[in-house]
Coordinates of C-alpha atoms in Angstrom, one line a residue:
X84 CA -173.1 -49.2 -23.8
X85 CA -175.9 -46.5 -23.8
X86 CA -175.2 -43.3 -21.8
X87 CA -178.4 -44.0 -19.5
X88 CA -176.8 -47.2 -18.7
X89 CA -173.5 -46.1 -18.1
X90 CA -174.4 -42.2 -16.5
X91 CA -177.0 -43.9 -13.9
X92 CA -175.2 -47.1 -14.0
X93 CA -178.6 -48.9 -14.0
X94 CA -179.2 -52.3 -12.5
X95 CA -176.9 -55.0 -12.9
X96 CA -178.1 -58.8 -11.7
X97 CA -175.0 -61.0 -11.7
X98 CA -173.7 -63.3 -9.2
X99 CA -171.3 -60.6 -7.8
X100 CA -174.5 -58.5 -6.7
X101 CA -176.7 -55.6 -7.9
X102 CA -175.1 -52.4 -8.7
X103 CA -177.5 -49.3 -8.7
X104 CA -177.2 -46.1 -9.3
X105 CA -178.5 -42.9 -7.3
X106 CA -182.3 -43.0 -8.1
X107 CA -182.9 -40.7 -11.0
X108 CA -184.0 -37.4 -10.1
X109 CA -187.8 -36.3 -8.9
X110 CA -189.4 -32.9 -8.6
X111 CA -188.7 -30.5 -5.9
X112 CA -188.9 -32.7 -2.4
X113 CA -191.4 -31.2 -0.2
X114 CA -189.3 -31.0 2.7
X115 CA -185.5 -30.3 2.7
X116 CA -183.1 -32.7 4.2
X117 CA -181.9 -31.7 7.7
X118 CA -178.7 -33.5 7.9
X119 CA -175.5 -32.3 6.1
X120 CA -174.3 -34.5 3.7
X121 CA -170.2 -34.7 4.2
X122 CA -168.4 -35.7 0.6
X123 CA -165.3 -35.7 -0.7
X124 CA -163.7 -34.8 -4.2
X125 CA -160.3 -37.1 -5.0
X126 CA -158.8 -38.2 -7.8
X127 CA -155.0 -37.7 -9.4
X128 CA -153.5 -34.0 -9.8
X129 CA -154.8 -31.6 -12.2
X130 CA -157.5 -33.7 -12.7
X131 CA -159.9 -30.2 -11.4
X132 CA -161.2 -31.3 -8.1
X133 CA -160.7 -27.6 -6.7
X134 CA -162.2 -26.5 -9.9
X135 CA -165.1 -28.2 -9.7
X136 CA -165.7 -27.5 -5.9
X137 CA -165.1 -23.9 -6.5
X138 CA -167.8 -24.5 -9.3
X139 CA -170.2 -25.5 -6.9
X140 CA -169.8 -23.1 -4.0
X141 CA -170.0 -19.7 -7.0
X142 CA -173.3 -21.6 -8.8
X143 CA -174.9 -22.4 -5.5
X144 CA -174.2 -18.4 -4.4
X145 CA -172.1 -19.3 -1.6
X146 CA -169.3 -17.0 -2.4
X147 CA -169.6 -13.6 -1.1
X148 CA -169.5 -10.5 -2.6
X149 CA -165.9 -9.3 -1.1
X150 CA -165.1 -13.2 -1.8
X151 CA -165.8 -12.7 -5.6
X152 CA -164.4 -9.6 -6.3
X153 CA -161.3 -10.6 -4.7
X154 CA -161.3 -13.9 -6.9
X155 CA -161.7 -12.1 -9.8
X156 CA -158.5 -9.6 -8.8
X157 CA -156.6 -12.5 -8.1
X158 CA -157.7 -14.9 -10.9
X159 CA -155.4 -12.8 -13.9
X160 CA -155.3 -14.2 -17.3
X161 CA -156.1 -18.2 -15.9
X162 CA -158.3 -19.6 -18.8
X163 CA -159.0 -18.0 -22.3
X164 CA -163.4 -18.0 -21.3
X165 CA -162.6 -14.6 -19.0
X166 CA -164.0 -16.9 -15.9
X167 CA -162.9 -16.9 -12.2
X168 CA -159.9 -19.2 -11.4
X169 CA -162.1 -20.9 -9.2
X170 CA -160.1 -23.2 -7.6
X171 CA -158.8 -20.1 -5.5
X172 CA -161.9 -21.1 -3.3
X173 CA -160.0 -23.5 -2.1
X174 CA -156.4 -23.5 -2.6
X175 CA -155.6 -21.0 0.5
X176 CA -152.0 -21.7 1.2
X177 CA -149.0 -19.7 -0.3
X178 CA -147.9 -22.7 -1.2
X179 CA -150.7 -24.5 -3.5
X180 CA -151.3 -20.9 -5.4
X181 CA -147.9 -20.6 -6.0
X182 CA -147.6 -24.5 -7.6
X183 CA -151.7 -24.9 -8.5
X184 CA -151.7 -27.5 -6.5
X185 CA -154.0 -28.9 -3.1
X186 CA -151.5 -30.1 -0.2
X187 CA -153.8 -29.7 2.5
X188 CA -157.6 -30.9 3.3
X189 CA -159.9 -27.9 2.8
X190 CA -163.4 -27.8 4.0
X191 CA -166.2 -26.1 2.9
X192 CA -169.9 -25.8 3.1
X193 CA -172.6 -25.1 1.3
X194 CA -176.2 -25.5 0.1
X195 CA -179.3 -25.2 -2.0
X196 CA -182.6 -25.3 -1.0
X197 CA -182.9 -28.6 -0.2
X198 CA -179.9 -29.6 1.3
X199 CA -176.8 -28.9 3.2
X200 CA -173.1 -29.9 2.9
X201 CA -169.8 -30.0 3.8
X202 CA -167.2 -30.8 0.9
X203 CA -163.8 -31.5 1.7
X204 CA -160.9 -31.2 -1.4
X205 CA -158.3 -33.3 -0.8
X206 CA -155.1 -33.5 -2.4
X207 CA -154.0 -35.2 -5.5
X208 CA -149.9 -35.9 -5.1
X209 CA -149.2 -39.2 -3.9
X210 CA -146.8 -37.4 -1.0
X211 CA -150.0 -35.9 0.6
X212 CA -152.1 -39.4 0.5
X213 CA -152.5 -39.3 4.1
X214 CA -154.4 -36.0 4.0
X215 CA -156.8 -37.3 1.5
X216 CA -157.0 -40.3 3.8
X217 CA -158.4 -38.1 6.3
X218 CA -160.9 -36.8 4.5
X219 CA -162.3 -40.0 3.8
X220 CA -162.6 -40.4 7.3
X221 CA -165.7 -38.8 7.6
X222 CA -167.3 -38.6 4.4
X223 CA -170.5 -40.2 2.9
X224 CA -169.7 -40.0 -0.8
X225 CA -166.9 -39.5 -2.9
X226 CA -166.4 -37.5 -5.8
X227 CA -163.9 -39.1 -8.2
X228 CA -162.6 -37.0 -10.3
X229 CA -161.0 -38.3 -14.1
X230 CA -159.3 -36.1 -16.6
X231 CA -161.2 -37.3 -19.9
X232 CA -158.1 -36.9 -21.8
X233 CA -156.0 -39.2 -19.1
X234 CA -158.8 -41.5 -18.6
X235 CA -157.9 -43.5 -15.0
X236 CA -154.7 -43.2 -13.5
X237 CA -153.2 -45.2 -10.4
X238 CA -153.6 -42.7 -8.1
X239 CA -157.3 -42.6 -9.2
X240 CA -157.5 -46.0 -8.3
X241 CA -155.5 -45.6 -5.2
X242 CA -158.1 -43.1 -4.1
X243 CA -160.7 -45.0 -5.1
X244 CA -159.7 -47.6 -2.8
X245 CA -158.8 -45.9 -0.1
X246 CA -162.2 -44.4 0.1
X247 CA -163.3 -48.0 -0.1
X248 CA -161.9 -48.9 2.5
X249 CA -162.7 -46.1 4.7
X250 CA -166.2 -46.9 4.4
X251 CA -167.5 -44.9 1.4
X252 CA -170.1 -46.7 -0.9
X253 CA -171.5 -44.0 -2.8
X254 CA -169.9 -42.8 -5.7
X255 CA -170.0 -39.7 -8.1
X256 CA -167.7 -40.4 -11.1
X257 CA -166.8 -36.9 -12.6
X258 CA -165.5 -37.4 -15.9
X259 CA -163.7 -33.8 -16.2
X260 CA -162.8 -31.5 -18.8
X261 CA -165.5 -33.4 -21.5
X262 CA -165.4 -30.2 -23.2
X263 CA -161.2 -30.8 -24.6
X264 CA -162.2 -33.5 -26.1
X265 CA -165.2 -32.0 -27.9
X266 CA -167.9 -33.6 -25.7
X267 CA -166.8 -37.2 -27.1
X268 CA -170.1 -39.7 -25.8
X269 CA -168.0 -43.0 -26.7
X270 CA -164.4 -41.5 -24.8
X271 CA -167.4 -40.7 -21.6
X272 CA -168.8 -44.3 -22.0
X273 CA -165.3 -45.9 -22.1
X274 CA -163.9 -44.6 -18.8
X275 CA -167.4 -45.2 -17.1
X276 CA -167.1 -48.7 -17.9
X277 CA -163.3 -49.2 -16.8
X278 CA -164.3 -47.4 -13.5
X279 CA -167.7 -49.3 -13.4
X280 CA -165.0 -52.9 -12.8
X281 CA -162.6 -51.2 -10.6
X282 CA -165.3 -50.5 -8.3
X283 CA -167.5 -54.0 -8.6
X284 CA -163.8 -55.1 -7.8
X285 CA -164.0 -52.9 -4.4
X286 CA -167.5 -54.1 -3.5
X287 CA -169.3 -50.8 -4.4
X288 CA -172.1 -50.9 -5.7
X289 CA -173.7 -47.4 -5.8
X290 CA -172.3 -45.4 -8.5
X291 CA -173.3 -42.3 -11.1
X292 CA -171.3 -40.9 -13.9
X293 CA -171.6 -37.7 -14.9
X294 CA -169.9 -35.7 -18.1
X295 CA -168.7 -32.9 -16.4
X296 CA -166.7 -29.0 -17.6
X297 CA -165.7 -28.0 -13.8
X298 CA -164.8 -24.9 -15.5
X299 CA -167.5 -23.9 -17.7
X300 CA -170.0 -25.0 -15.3
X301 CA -171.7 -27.9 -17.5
X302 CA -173.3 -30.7 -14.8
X303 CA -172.5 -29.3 -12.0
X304 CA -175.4 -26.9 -10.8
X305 CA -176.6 -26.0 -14.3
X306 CA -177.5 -29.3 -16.7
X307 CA -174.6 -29.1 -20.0
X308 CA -177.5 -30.4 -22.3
X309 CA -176.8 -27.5 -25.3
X310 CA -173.5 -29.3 -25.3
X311 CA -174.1 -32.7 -24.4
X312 CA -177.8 -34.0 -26.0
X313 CA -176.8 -37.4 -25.8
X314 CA -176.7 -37.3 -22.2
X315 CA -180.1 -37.4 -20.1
X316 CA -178.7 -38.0 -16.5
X317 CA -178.7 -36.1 -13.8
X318 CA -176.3 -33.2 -12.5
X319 CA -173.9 -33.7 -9.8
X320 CA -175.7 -31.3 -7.4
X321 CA -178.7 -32.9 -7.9
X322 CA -176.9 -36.3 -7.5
X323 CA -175.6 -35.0 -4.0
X324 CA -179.0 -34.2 -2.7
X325 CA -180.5 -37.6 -3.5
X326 CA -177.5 -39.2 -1.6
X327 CA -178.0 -40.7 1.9
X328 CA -175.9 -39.9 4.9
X329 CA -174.7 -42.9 6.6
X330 CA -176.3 -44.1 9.9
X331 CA -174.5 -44.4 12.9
X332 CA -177.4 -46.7 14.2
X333 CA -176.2 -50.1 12.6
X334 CA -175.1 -50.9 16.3
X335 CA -176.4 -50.6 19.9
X336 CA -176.1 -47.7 22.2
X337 CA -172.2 -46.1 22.4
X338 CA -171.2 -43.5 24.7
X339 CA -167.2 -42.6 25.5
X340 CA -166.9 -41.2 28.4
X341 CA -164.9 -38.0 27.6
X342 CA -165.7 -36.2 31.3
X343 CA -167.1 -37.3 34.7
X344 CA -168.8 -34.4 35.9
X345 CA -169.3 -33.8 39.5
X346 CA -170.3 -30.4 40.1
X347 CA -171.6 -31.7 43.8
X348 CA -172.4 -34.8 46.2
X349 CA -175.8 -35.3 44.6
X350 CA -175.0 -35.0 41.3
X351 CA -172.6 -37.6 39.2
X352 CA -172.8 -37.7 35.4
X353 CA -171.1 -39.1 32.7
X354 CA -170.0 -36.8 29.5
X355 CA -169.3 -37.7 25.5
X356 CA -171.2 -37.4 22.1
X357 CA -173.0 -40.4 21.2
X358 CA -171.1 -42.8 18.6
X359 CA -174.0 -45.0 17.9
X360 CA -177.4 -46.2 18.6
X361 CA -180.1 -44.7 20.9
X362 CA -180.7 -44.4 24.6
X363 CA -183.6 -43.5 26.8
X364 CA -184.5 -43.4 31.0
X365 CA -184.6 -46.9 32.0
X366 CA -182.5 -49.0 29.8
X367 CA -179.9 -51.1 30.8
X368 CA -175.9 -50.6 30.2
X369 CA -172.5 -51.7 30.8
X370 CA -169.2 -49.8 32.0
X371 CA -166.3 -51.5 29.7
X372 CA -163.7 -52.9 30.0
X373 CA -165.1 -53.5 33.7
X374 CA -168.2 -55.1 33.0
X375 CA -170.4 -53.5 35.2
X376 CA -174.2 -53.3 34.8
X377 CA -176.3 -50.0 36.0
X378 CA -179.6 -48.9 34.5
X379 CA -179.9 -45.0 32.6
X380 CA -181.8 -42.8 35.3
X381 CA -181.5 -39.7 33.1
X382 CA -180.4 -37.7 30.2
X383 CA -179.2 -33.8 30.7
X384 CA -177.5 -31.3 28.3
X385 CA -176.6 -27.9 28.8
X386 CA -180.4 -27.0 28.5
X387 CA -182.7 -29.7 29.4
X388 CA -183.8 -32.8 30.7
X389 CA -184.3 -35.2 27.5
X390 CA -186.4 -38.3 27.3
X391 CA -184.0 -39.3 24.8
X392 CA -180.4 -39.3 22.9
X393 CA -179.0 -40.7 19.4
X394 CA -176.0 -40.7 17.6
X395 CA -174.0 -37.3 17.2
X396 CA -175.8 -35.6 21.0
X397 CA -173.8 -34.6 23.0
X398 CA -175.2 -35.5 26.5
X399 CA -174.6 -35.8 30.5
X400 CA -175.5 -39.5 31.4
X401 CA -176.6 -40.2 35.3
X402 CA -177.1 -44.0 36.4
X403 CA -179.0 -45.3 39.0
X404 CA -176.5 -46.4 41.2
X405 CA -172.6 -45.8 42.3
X406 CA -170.2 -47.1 39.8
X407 CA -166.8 -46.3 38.5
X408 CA -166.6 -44.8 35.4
X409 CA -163.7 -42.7 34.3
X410 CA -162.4 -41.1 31.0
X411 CA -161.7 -43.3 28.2
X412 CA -164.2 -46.0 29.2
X413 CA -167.5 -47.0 27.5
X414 CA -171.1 -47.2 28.4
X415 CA -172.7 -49.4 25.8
X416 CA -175.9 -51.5 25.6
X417 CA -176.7 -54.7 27.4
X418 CA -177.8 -56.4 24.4
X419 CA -175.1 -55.1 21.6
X420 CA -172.1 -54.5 23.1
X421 CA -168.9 -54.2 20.9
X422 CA -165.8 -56.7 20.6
X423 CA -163.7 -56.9 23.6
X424 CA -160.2 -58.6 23.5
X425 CA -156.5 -58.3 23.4
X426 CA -156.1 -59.1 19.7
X427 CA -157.9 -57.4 16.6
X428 CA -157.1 -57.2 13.0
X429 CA -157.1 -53.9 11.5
X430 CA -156.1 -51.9 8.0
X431 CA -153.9 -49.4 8.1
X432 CA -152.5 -46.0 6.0
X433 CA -149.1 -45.3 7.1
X434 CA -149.1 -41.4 7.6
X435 CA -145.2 -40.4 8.1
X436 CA -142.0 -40.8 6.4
X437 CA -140.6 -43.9 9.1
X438 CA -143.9 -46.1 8.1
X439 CA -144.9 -49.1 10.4
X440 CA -141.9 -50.6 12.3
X441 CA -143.3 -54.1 13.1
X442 CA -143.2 -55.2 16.8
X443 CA -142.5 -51.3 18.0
X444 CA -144.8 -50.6 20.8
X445 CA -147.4 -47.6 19.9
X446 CA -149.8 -45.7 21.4
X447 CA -153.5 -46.3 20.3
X448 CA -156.5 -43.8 20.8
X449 CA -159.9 -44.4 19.5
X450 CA -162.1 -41.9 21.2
X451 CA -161.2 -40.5 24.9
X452 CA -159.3 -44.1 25.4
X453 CA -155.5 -44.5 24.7
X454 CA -153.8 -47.8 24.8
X455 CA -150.0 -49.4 24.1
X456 CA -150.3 -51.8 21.3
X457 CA -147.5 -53.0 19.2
X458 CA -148.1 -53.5 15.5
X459 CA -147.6 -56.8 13.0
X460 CA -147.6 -56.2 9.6
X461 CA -148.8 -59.0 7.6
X462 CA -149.9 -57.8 3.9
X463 CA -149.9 -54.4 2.1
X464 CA -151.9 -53.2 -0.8
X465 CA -150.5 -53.7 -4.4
X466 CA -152.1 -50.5 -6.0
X467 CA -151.7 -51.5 -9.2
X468 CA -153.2 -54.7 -9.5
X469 CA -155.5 -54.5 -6.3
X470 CA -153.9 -57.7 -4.6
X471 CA -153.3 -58.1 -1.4
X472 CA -149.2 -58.9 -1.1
X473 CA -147.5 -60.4 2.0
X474 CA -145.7 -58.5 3.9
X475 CA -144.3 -58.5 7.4
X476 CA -141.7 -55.7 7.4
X477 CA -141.7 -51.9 8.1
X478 CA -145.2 -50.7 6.2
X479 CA -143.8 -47.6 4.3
X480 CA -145.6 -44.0 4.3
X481 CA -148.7 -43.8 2.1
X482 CA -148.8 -47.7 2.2
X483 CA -152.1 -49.3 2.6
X484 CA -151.4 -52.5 5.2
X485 CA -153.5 -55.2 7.0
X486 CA -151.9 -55.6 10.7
X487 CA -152.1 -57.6 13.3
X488 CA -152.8 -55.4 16.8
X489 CA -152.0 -57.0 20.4
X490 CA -152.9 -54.7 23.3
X491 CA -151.7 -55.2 27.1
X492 CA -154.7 -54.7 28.1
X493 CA -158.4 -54.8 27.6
X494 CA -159.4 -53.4 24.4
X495 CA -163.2 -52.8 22.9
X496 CA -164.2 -52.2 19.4
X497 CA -167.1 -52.3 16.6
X498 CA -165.9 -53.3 13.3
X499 CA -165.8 -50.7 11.2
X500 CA -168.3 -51.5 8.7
X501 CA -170.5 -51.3 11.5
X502 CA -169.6 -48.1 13.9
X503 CA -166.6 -45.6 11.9
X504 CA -166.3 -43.9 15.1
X505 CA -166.0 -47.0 17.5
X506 CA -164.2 -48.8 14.9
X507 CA -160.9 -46.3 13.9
X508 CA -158.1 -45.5 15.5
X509 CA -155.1 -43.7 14.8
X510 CA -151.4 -44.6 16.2
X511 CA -148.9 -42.7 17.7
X512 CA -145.4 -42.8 18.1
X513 CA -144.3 -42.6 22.4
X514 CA -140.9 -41.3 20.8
X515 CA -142.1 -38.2 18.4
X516 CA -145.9 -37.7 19.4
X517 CA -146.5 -37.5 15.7
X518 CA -149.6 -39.6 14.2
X519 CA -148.4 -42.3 12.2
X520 CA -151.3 -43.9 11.1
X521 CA -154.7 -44.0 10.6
X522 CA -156.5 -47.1 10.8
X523 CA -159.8 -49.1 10.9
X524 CA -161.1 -52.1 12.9
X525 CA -161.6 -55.2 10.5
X526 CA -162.4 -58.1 13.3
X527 CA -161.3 -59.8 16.6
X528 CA -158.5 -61.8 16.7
X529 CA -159.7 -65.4 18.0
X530 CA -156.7 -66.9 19.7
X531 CA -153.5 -65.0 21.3
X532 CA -151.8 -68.3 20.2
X533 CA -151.5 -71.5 19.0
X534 CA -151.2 -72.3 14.7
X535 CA -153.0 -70.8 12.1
X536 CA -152.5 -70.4 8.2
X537 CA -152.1 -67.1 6.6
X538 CA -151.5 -66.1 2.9
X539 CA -150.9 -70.2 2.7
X540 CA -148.0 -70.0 5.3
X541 CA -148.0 -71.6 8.7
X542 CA -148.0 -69.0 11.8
X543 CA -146.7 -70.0 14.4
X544 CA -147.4 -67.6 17.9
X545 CA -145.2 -68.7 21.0
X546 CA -142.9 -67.4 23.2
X547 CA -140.3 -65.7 23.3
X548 CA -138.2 -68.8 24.8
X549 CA -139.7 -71.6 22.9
X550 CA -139.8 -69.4 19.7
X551 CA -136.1 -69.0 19.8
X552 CA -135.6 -72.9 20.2
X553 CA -137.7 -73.9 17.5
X554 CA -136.0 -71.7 15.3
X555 CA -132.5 -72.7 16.1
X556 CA -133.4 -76.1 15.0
X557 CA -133.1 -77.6 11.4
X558 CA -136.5 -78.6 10.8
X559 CA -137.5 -75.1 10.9
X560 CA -134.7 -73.9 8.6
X561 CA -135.8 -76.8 6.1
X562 CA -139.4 -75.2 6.0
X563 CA -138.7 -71.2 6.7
X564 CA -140.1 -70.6 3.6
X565 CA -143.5 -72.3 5.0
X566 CA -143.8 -70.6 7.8
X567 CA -143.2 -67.7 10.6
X568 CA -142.8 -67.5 14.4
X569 CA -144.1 -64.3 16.5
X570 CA -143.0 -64.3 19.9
X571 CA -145.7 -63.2 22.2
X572 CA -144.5 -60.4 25.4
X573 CA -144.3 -61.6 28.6
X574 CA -147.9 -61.1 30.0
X575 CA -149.5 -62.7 27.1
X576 CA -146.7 -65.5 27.3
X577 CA -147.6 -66.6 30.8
X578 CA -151.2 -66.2 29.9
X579 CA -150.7 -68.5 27.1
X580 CA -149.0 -71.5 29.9
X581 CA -151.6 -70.9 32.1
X582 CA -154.3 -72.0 29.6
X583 CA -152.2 -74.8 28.3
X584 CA -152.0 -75.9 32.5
X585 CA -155.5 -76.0 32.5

């Protein structure tokens, strides 16, 4: 494979799709790129990703002067070059300087003249998955770091996927610490291709490789061309200010209602941050769950009167006639309104030490709304062969699972792939308070009940009454290998009779 090919992962035409890389780099851009770009680096411990972001904050001059002489006093004898332990930048607890290693998410921010970002580190361990979990959350990109000696490691891949699922599709593979294996082009061209099929694997199809030395600087700001001739790409700044921030407009017009402000009788407006799409004066909109329709009469924020809002404005919204409207509903388009139901599927990251009990009742928040839902495991992530295993018991901590949510009431969602904001969630345990999960919206349930095949077994969704007599009978014993019963609560129960009456 030739190091264009692999470093800019060209163009690939097969029947899985294209794969393309960033486009290759062009002179100085006119005009520089308002919007923040938000990435991540991951990838398994000690593979440098503090390193390298520390790299990039010293060689884009974003470490001041009492911040580098204080690095230097605290760096001691870290590396045999006389550099900056850089990844001081970052680490800023007691704890990860005194074991050299990230626990927590740390965000910085920084720029060059043609862009702005904010970088979050996230940690490597497999204990602290759920922070790095969170980091993905709101990222465009991902930075994947590999050791070049190690080469790809599950927890690379676990990170990898994760950030897959979370909605990333633009990756940076950093193949760290070139320079310990004396700038080897075939050990470089090797992991890029092993990467290259985990990620086809994972639907991605945007990808750049890059030789990197986090320490000595080589691809990250400043090209490593004296050391590395046989590599023509581009570096990994210049890779991060060609990348594109992802839109929040793939959907219609999403406002949670986080306040209703009435400062007087003639005044009543409706306050949040925009989570999708575009509104103006004029334009028609429901108020879920309840359905009603009102028209947008105008648009205020703290210093104006606008003509217009968009994703990420935070505005004051005022209808043109008397409706109820309260925190944690949502005003959405006429003509694209999200997924309303009692049953959606969903993938989730188990964040705490007791994992996903199936059946327990949870809180649910997604925006300014919080519901009771109660959770049904059905598969969990194998992260070492990337299948999909059944599973329908407690989800363990750090576990990647596909569930099954039912809601007592009303509930509205985007899919994820279509809205990250109106399409996550994260769960809470009534007992503790603690968040137990983080989780994304995959697609609506169709039925509450009835028979359907999953994973090639029968499901069976009844209740709770005739569920326990069908499974006290021998038929079912003869075939519980085939299939499962899930015995629907009360409310859904009855709801379920009443549709069979009719």
């Amino acid at each position: 494979m030739s190091v264009s090919a692999t470093a800019q992962i060209g163009t690939l035409e097969a029947k899985t799709g294209t794969v393309s890389a960033f486009p290759a780099v062009e002179g100085a851009r006119a005009l520089r790129d308002t919007r923040p770009l938000r990435l991540i680096t991951c990838g398994s411990v000690d593979d440098g990703k503090s390193t390298l972001i520390g790299r990039l904050l010293w060689d884009t001059k974003a470490v001041k002067d009492d911040q580098a002489a204080t690095l230097r006093r605290d760096s001691g004898q870290q590396n045999d070059l006389g550099l900056p332990d850089f990844a001081l930048l970052l680490d800023g607890l007691q704890a990860e300087r005194e074991q050299g290693i990230t626990i927590d998410v740390a965000y910085r921010y920084f720029a060059t003249d043609k862009r702005s970002f904010i970088v979050a580190d996230t940690p490597g361990h497999e204990q602290y998955t759920r922070n790095m979990a969170t980091g993905a959350s709101t990222a465009d990109l991902a930075v994947l770091l590999v050791d070049a000696r190690a080469g790809l490691l599950e927890q690379t891949r676990r990170h990898a996927t994760i950030a897959t699922l979370m909605g990333i599709k633009q990756f940076v593979l950093a193949v760290n610490k070139i320079d310990l294996i004396g700038y080897d082009r075939a050990r470089f061209d090797q992991i890029s291709h092993e990467f290259r099929e985990l990620a086809l694997s994972l639907g991605v199809r945007q990808i750049t490789a890059i030789p990197v030395s986090a320490l000595k600087g080589e691809n990250v700001v400043y090209d490593g061309s004296a050391s590395m001739p046989w590599y023509d790409g581009p570096t990994l700044v210049e890779v991060l200010e060609l990348a594109t921030v992802r839109s929040a407009q793939t959907v219609g017009f999403r406002l949670p209602v986080q306040r209703v402000s009435r400062p007087g009788e003639s005044f009543r407006g409706y306050q949040g941050t925009v989570a999708g799409g575009a509104v103006k004066p004029g334009d028609s909109v429901v108020i879920l769950p309840s359905g009603m329709v009102a028209n947008v009469a105008k648009i205020v924020t703290f210093d104006l009167v606008r003509n217009a809002a968009v994703a990420g404005d935070a505005i004051t919204l005022v209808l043109d006639r008397q409706v109820d409207v309260s925190r944690g509903d949502m005003i959405v388009s006429l003509d694209s309104q999200p997924q309303t139901g009692l049953s959606f599927d969903a993938q989730i990251v188990a964040l705490q030490a007791d994992g996903i009990q199936p059946a327990k009742r949870y809180w649910l928040k997604s925006g300014s709304r919080r519901q009771r839902v109660t959770i049904q495991p059905t598969s969990q992530l194998d992260l070492k062969s990337g299948k999909w295993n059944a599973h329908r018991e407690t989800l363990p901590m750090n576990a990647i699972g596909k569930v099954h949510l039912s809601f007592d009431e009303q509930a509205m969602f985007d899919a994820y792939e279509q809205n990250r904001i109106t399409g996550a969630f994260i769960l809470i345990d009534p007992d503790t308070n603690n968040t137990v999960a983080g989780g994304m919206i995959t697609a609506k349930r169709s039925s509450l009940s009835g028979i359907h095949t999953e994973d090639n077994r029968v499901i069976l969704s009844l209740p709770a009454d005739l569920a326990d007599q069908l499974m006290a009978t021998e038929l079912f014993a003869a075939r519980r290998e085939e299939a499962d019963i899930r015995r629907l609560p009360a409310g859904k129960a009855n709801d379920v009779l009443a549709g069979i009456d009719n």
